[in-house]
Amino acid sequence: PGISIAIMKDGRLIYARGYGQSDHVSGRLAAPLDRYRIASISKPITAAAILLLTEETDLDLDDLVFGVGDTALGVQYGNNRYSDWEKQITVRQLLNHTSGWTRDDPLWNNAYGQDHDAIMDWSLDQNSPSSAPGSSYTYNNLNYHALGRIIEQYTSGSYEDYCRATLLARCGISTMELGKQGLEDRKEREVRYYDSHYDPYTI
């Protein structure tokens, strides 16, 4: 029920205004400094972080991701009984959604919340690729969830810290941060979300 707009021209802010309401329960009006979730716009940020890692570390886009040996994530997730197709997934295929994964249930049904290890375990134990990696395209959020884990593996830190320090800070972005899932966990100035069919804080 609300939106915030900012317009830049020649490096200068020329217009900023909120329209509608940021929270129709409290009646709070939308304002220029309201904060909104960016959803899948986080994927280009993740992709850029991975590409930076290929410049800063020995990570290569054609590296295998799962399995014994010189792979990006090794066998730290799942029951280690990976399928042949799982062991063929590369970093590049995660980036371009050709891993063969077609389901991403835990990221929608809130079953594991923000327990990234549990989500990766489910992905490898109960979600084998539906097609050979590299053979077809299916947009799937688990691909980028796995890329986030690769970032953490290669930086020995958090996904959020690496993206903020290496990408966002260079762009003058200082207040972007990961959101939480619950309504009660909204960040300062974060708007309230609504959906006509579902509770956006559980699905």
PDB file of C-alpha atoms in Angstrom:
ATOM      1  CA  PRO A   1       0.000   0.000   0.000  1.00  0.00           C
ATOM      2  CA  GLY A   2       2.978   2.340  -0.122  1.00  0.00           C
ATOM      3  CA  ILE A   3       6.123   3.232  -2.040  1.00  0.00           C
ATOM      4  CA  SER A   4       9.168   5.465  -1.615  1.00  0.00           C
ATOM      5  CA  ILE A   5      10.784   7.132  -4.613  1.00  0.00           C
ATOM      6  CA  ALA A   6      14.130   8.848  -5.068  1.00  0.00           C
ATOM      7  CA  ILE A   7      15.408  10.341  -8.317  1.00  0.00           C
ATOM      8  CA  MET A   8      19.026  11.244  -9.013  1.00  0.00           C
ATOM      9  CA  LYS A   9      20.253  13.417 -11.894  1.00  0.00           C
ATOM     10  CA  ASP A  10      23.903  14.171 -12.636  1.00  0.00           C
ATOM     11  CA  GLY A  11      24.923  12.741  -9.275  1.00  0.00           C
ATOM     12  CA  ARG A  12      22.492  14.907  -7.322  1.00  0.00           C
ATOM     13  CA  LEU A  13      19.279  13.999  -5.509  1.00  0.00           C
ATOM     14  CA  ILE A  14      16.488  16.012  -7.119  1.00  0.00           C
ATOM     15  CA  TYR A  15      13.366  14.299  -5.763  1.00  0.00           C
ATOM     16  CA  ALA A  16      12.486  12.107  -2.795  1.00  0.00           C
ATOM     17  CA  ARG A  17       9.018  11.330  -1.510  1.00  0.00           C
ATOM     18  CA  GLY A  18       6.842   8.610  -0.022  1.00  0.00           C
ATOM     19  CA  TYR A  19       3.365   7.744  -1.257  1.00  0.00           C
ATOM     20  CA  GLY A  20       0.662   5.762   0.522  1.00  0.00           C
ATOM     21  CA  GLN A  21       1.281   3.948   3.788  1.00  0.00           C
ATOM     22  CA  SER A  22       4.279   1.986   5.016  1.00  0.00           C
ATOM     23  CA  ASP A  23       2.102   0.320   7.670  1.00  0.00           C
ATOM     24  CA  HIS A  24      -1.655   0.468   7.261  1.00  0.00           C
ATOM     25  CA  VAL A  25      -2.222  -1.150  10.678  1.00  0.00           C
ATOM     26  CA  SER A  26      -0.645   1.805  12.469  1.00  0.00           C
ATOM     27  CA  GLY A  27      -1.496   4.239   9.676  1.00  0.00           C
ATOM     28  CA  ARG A  28       2.134   5.311   9.283  1.00  0.00           C
ATOM     29  CA  LEU A  29       2.676   7.137   6.013  1.00  0.00           C
ATOM     30  CA  ALA A  30       5.387   6.102   3.567  1.00  0.00           C
ATOM     31  CA  ALA A  31       8.480   8.298   3.758  1.00  0.00           C
ATOM     32  CA  PRO A  32      11.644   8.784   1.673  1.00  0.00           C
ATOM     33  CA  LEU A  33      13.864   7.013   4.220  1.00  0.00           C
ATOM     34  CA  ASP A  34      11.675   3.926   4.605  1.00  0.00           C
ATOM     35  CA  ARG A  35      13.514   0.651   4.093  1.00  0.00           C
ATOM     36  CA  TYR A  36      12.282  -2.068   1.744  1.00  0.00           C
ATOM     37  CA  ARG A  37      13.469  -5.595   1.118  1.00  0.00           C
ATOM     38  CA  ILE A  38      15.165  -6.073  -2.246  1.00  0.00           C
ATOM     39  CA  ALA A  39      14.309  -9.782  -2.578  1.00  0.00           C
ATOM     40  CA  SER A  40      15.974 -11.316  -5.644  1.00  0.00           C
ATOM     41  CA  ILE A  41      17.881  -8.134  -6.426  1.00  0.00           C
ATOM     42  CA  SER A  42      20.256  -9.642  -3.873  1.00  0.00           C
ATOM     43  CA  LYS A  43      21.293 -12.136  -6.563  1.00  0.00           C
ATOM     44  CA  PRO A  44      23.361  -9.649  -8.620  1.00  0.00           C
ATOM     45  CA  ILE A  45      25.123  -8.648  -5.394  1.00  0.00           C
ATOM     46  CA  THR A  46      25.890 -12.303  -4.670  1.00  0.00           C
ATOM     47  CA  ALA A  47      27.075 -12.878  -8.245  1.00  0.00           C
ATOM     48  CA  ALA A  48      29.382  -9.856  -8.107  1.00  0.00           C
ATOM     49  CA  ALA A  49      30.825 -11.110  -4.808  1.00  0.00           C
ATOM     50  CA  ILE A  50      31.552 -14.515  -6.361  1.00  0.00           C
ATOM     51  CA  LEU A  51      33.254 -12.883  -9.341  1.00  0.00           C
ATOM     52  CA  LEU A  52      35.405 -10.824  -6.977  1.00  0.00           C
ATOM     53  CA  LEU A  53      36.408 -14.014  -5.185  1.00  0.00           C
ATOM     54  CA  THR A  54      37.618 -15.489  -8.474  1.00  0.00           C
ATOM     55  CA  GLU A  55      39.993 -12.519  -8.673  1.00  0.00           C
ATOM     56  CA  GLU A  56      41.083 -12.580  -5.036  1.00  0.00           C
ATOM     57  CA  THR A  57      41.314 -16.351  -4.385  1.00  0.00           C
ATOM     58  CA  ASP A  58      41.846 -19.602  -6.262  1.00  0.00           C
ATOM     59  CA  LEU A  59      38.089 -20.043  -6.753  1.00  0.00           C
ATOM     60  CA  ASP A  60      37.238 -20.719 -10.401  1.00  0.00           C
ATOM     61  CA  LEU A  61      33.800 -20.566 -12.004  1.00  0.00           C
ATOM     62  CA  ASP A  62      34.238 -24.078 -13.366  1.00  0.00           C
ATOM     63  CA  ASP A  63      35.175 -25.570  -9.998  1.00  0.00           C
ATOM     64  CA  LEU A  64      32.979 -28.391  -8.774  1.00  0.00           C
ATOM     65  CA  VAL A  65      30.980 -27.473  -5.673  1.00  0.00           C
ATOM     66  CA  PHE A  66      30.153 -30.711  -3.819  1.00  0.00           C
ATOM     67  CA  GLY A  67      32.000 -33.935  -3.108  1.00  0.00           C
ATOM     68  CA  VAL A  68      35.314 -35.321  -1.979  1.00  0.00           C
ATOM     69  CA  GLY A  69      38.458 -33.667  -3.273  1.00  0.00           C
ATOM     70  CA  ASP A  70      39.205 -30.176  -4.527  1.00  0.00           C
ATOM     71  CA  THR A  71      35.644 -28.826  -4.503  1.00  0.00           C
ATOM     72  CA  ALA A  72      34.284 -25.490  -3.308  1.00  0.00           C
ATOM     73  CA  LEU A  73      32.217 -26.866  -0.404  1.00  0.00           C
ATOM     74  CA  GLY A  74      33.507 -30.422  -0.064  1.00  0.00           C
ATOM     75  CA  VAL A  75      31.292 -32.738   1.972  1.00  0.00           C
ATOM     76  CA  GLN A  76      30.431 -30.444   4.871  1.00  0.00           C
ATOM     77  CA  TYR A  77      26.718 -30.510   4.035  1.00  0.00           C
ATOM     78  CA  GLY A  78      24.291 -33.412   3.766  1.00  0.00           C
ATOM     79  CA  ASN A  79      24.884 -37.087   4.409  1.00  0.00           C
ATOM     80  CA  ASN A  80      27.909 -37.232   2.045  1.00  0.00           C
ATOM     81  CA  ARG A  81      26.083 -39.698  -0.208  1.00  0.00           C
ATOM     82  CA  TYR A  82      25.894 -37.297  -3.109  1.00  0.00           C
ATOM     83  CA  SER A  83      24.336 -38.317  -6.401  1.00  0.00           C
ATOM     84  CA  ASP A  84      26.428 -38.261  -9.566  1.00  0.00           C
ATOM     85  CA  TRP A  85      24.582 -35.158 -10.733  1.00  0.00           C
ATOM     86  CA  GLU A  86      25.135 -33.358  -7.425  1.00  0.00           C
ATOM     87  CA  LYS A  87      28.864 -34.016  -7.764  1.00  0.00           C
ATOM     88  CA  GLN A  88      28.836 -32.470 -11.253  1.00  0.00           C
ATOM     89  CA  ILE A  89      27.434 -29.061 -10.219  1.00  0.00           C
ATOM     90  CA  THR A  90      29.864 -26.186 -10.829  1.00  0.00           C
ATOM     91  CA  VAL A  91      30.034 -22.632  -9.492  1.00  0.00           C
ATOM     92  CA  ARG A  92      29.145 -21.317 -12.948  1.00  0.00           C
ATOM     93  CA  GLN A  93      26.012 -23.490 -13.078  1.00  0.00           C
ATOM     94  CA  LEU A  94      24.847 -22.128  -9.737  1.00  0.00           C
ATOM     95  CA  LEU A  95      25.326 -18.608 -11.075  1.00  0.00           C
ATOM     96  CA  ASN A  96      23.293 -19.193 -14.239  1.00  0.00           C
ATOM     97  CA  HIS A  97      20.625 -21.490 -12.762  1.00  0.00           C
ATOM     98  CA  THR A  98      21.641 -24.594 -14.676  1.00  0.00           C
ATOM     99  CA  SER A  99      22.474 -26.792 -11.659  1.00  0.00           C
ATOM    100  CA  GLY A 100      19.505 -29.069 -12.343  1.00  0.00           C
ATOM    101  CA  TRP A 101      17.781 -28.164  -9.070  1.00  0.00           C
ATOM    102  CA  THR A 102      14.093 -27.431  -9.584  1.00  0.00           C
ATOM    103  CA  ARG A 103      12.763 -27.328  -5.989  1.00  0.00           C
ATOM    104  CA  ASP A 104      13.576 -24.814  -3.264  1.00  0.00           C
ATOM    105  CA  ASP A 105      10.915 -25.689  -0.675  1.00  0.00           C
ATOM    106  CA  PRO A 106      12.673 -24.644   2.590  1.00  0.00           C
ATOM    107  CA  LEU A 107      13.205 -21.126   1.320  1.00  0.00           C
ATOM    108  CA  TRP A 108       9.451 -20.635   0.960  1.00  0.00           C
ATOM    109  CA  ASN A 109       7.815 -22.677   3.700  1.00  0.00           C
ATOM    110  CA  ASN A 110      10.020 -21.279   6.484  1.00  0.00           C
ATOM    111  CA  ALA A 111      10.688 -24.822   7.736  1.00  0.00           C
ATOM    112  CA  TYR A 112      14.314 -24.048   8.641  1.00  0.00           C
ATOM    113  CA  GLY A 113      14.092 -20.306   9.140  1.00  0.00           C
ATOM    114  CA  GLN A 114      17.557 -18.877   8.557  1.00  0.00           C
ATOM    115  CA  ASP A 115      19.414 -22.065   9.460  1.00  0.00           C
ATOM    116  CA  HIS A 116      21.639 -22.152   6.377  1.00  0.00           C
ATOM    117  CA  ASP A 117      23.264 -25.448   7.299  1.00  0.00           C
ATOM    118  CA  ALA A 118      19.885 -27.183   7.555  1.00  0.00           C
ATOM    119  CA  ILE A 119      18.804 -25.758   4.196  1.00  0.00           C
ATOM    120  CA  MET A 120      21.979 -27.034   2.533  1.00  0.00           C
ATOM    121  CA  ASP A 121      21.547 -30.437   4.190  1.00  0.00           C
ATOM    122  CA  TRP A 122      17.999 -30.680   2.809  1.00  0.00           C
ATOM    123  CA  SER A 123      19.166 -29.585  -0.621  1.00  0.00           C
ATOM    124  CA  LEU A 124      21.693 -32.398  -0.878  1.00  0.00           C
ATOM    125  CA  ASP A 125      19.820 -35.145   0.980  1.00  0.00           C
ATOM    126  CA  GLN A 126      16.274 -34.672  -0.319  1.00  0.00           C
ATOM    127  CA  ASN A 127      16.507 -32.582  -3.462  1.00  0.00           C
ATOM    128  CA  SER A 128      18.568 -34.278  -6.151  1.00  0.00           C
ATOM    129  CA  PRO A 129      18.831 -32.399  -9.451  1.00  0.00           C
ATOM    130  CA  SER A 130      15.996 -33.149 -11.871  1.00  0.00           C
ATOM    131  CA  SER A 131      18.313 -32.966 -14.868  1.00  0.00           C
ATOM    132  CA  ALA A 132      22.014 -33.193 -15.589  1.00  0.00           C
ATOM    133  CA  PRO A 133      23.862 -30.049 -14.502  1.00  0.00           C
ATOM    134  CA  GLY A 134      24.383 -27.726 -17.452  1.00  0.00           C
ATOM    135  CA  SER A 135      21.621 -29.289 -19.549  1.00  0.00           C
ATOM    136  CA  SER A 136      18.704 -26.956 -18.781  1.00  0.00           C
ATOM    137  CA  TYR A 137      17.773 -23.671 -17.112  1.00  0.00           C
ATOM    138  CA  THR A 138      15.491 -23.435 -14.081  1.00  0.00           C
ATOM    139  CA  TYR A 139      15.428 -20.317 -11.911  1.00  0.00           C
ATOM    140  CA  ASN A 140      15.995 -21.613  -8.391  1.00  0.00           C
ATOM    141  CA  ASN A 141      16.850 -19.743  -5.202  1.00  0.00           C
ATOM    142  CA  LEU A 142      18.891 -22.634  -3.799  1.00  0.00           C
ATOM    143  CA  ASN A 143      21.561 -21.918  -6.397  1.00  0.00           C
ATOM    144  CA  TYR A 144      22.260 -18.552  -4.806  1.00  0.00           C
ATOM    145  CA  HIS A 145      21.872 -19.917  -1.303  1.00  0.00           C
ATOM    146  CA  ALA A 146      24.739 -22.296  -2.146  1.00  0.00           C
ATOM    147  CA  LEU A 147      26.781 -19.410  -3.588  1.00  0.00           C
ATOM    148  CA  GLY A 148      26.380 -17.605  -0.277  1.00  0.00           C
ATOM    149  CA  ARG A 149      27.915 -20.593   1.470  1.00  0.00           C
ATOM    150  CA  ILE A 150      30.826 -20.565  -0.998  1.00  0.00           C
ATOM    151  CA  ILE A 151      31.464 -16.913  -0.163  1.00  0.00           C
ATOM    152  CA  GLU A 152      31.602 -17.815   3.525  1.00  0.00           C
ATOM    153  CA  GLN A 153      33.892 -20.770   2.856  1.00  0.00           C
ATOM    154  CA  TYR A 154      36.406 -18.701   0.910  1.00  0.00           C
ATOM    155  CA  THR A 155      36.379 -15.662   3.197  1.00  0.00           C
ATOM    156  CA  SER A 156      36.118 -17.438   6.569  1.00  0.00           C
ATOM    157  CA  GLY A 157      33.486 -14.863   7.465  1.00  0.00           C
ATOM    158  CA  SER A 158      29.840 -14.097   6.891  1.00  0.00           C
ATOM    159  CA  TYR A 159      28.175 -13.501   3.549  1.00  0.00           C
ATOM    160  CA  GLU A 160      26.853 -10.171   4.815  1.00  0.00           C
ATOM    161  CA  ASP A 161      30.230  -8.898   6.038  1.00  0.00           C
ATOM    162  CA  TYR A 162      31.988  -9.726   2.778  1.00  0.00           C
ATOM    163  CA  CYS A 163      29.328  -8.118   0.581  1.00  0.00           C
ATOM    164  CA  ARG A 164      29.192  -4.985   2.701  1.00  0.00           C
ATOM    165  CA  ALA A 165      32.958  -4.551   2.870  1.00  0.00           C
ATOM    166  CA  THR A 166      33.916  -5.431  -0.689  1.00  0.00           C
ATOM    167  CA  LEU A 167      30.918  -4.313  -2.755  1.00  0.00           C
ATOM    168  CA  LEU A 168      28.500  -2.026  -0.978  1.00  0.00           C
ATOM    169  CA  ALA A 169      31.079   0.176   0.740  1.00  0.00           C
ATOM    170  CA  ARG A 170      32.718   0.907  -2.614  1.00  0.00           C
ATOM    171  CA  CYS A 171      29.354   2.203  -3.833  1.00  0.00           C
ATOM    172  CA  GLY A 172      28.803   4.421  -0.808  1.00  0.00           C
ATOM    173  CA  ILE A 173      26.125   2.078   0.561  1.00  0.00           C
ATOM    174  CA  SER A 174      26.441   1.927   4.345  1.00  0.00           C
ATOM    175  CA  THR A 175      23.030   0.912   5.721  1.00  0.00           C
ATOM    176  CA  MET A 176      22.075  -2.170   3.673  1.00  0.00           C
ATOM    177  CA  GLU A 177      21.783  -5.293   5.813  1.00  0.00           C
ATOM    178  CA  LEU A 178      20.160  -8.700   5.840  1.00  0.00           C
ATOM    179  CA  GLY A 179      16.555  -8.711   6.939  1.00  0.00           C
ATOM    180  CA  LYS A 180      14.899 -11.130   9.325  1.00  0.00           C
ATOM    181  CA  GLN A 181      11.859 -13.253   8.607  1.00  0.00           C
ATOM    182  CA  GLY A 182       9.459 -12.318  11.416  1.00  0.00           C
ATOM    183  CA  LEU A 183       7.206  -9.290  11.616  1.00  0.00           C
ATOM    184  CA  GLU A 184       8.582  -8.543  15.070  1.00  0.00           C
ATOM    185  CA  ASP A 185      12.143  -8.599  13.713  1.00  0.00           C
ATOM    186  CA  ARG A 186      11.735  -5.734  11.268  1.00  0.00           C
ATOM    187  CA  LYS A 187      14.681  -3.385  11.025  1.00  0.00           C
ATOM    188  CA  GLU A 188      14.467   0.293  11.947  1.00  0.00           C
ATOM    189  CA  ARG A 189      12.252   2.143   9.421  1.00  0.00           C
ATOM    190  CA  GLU A 190      11.428  -1.121   7.588  1.00  0.00           C
ATOM    191  CA  VAL A 191       7.967  -1.133   6.044  1.00  0.00           C
ATOM    192  CA  ARG A 192       5.312  -3.736   6.767  1.00  0.00           C
ATOM    193  CA  TYR A 193       4.456  -6.306   4.072  1.00  0.00           C
ATOM    194  CA  TYR A 194       1.065  -7.573   2.964  1.00  0.00           C
ATOM    195  CA  ASP A 195      -0.185 -10.285   0.627  1.00  0.00           C
ATOM    196  CA  SER A 196      -3.699 -11.073  -0.546  1.00  0.00           C
ATOM    197  CA  HIS A 197      -3.303 -14.849  -0.098  1.00  0.00           C
ATOM    198  CA  TYR A 198      -0.471 -15.602   2.344  1.00  0.00           C
ATOM    199  CA  ASP A 199       1.226 -14.266   5.446  1.00  0.00           C
ATOM    200  CA  PRO A 200       4.439 -12.810   3.988  1.00  0.00           C
ATOM    201  CA  TYR A 201       6.228 -13.466   7.277  1.00  0.00           C
ATOM    202  CA  THR A 202       5.684 -17.227   7.152  1.00  0.00           C
ATOM    203  CA  ILE A 203       5.687 -17.883   3.376  1.00  0.00           C
TER     204      ILE A 203
END
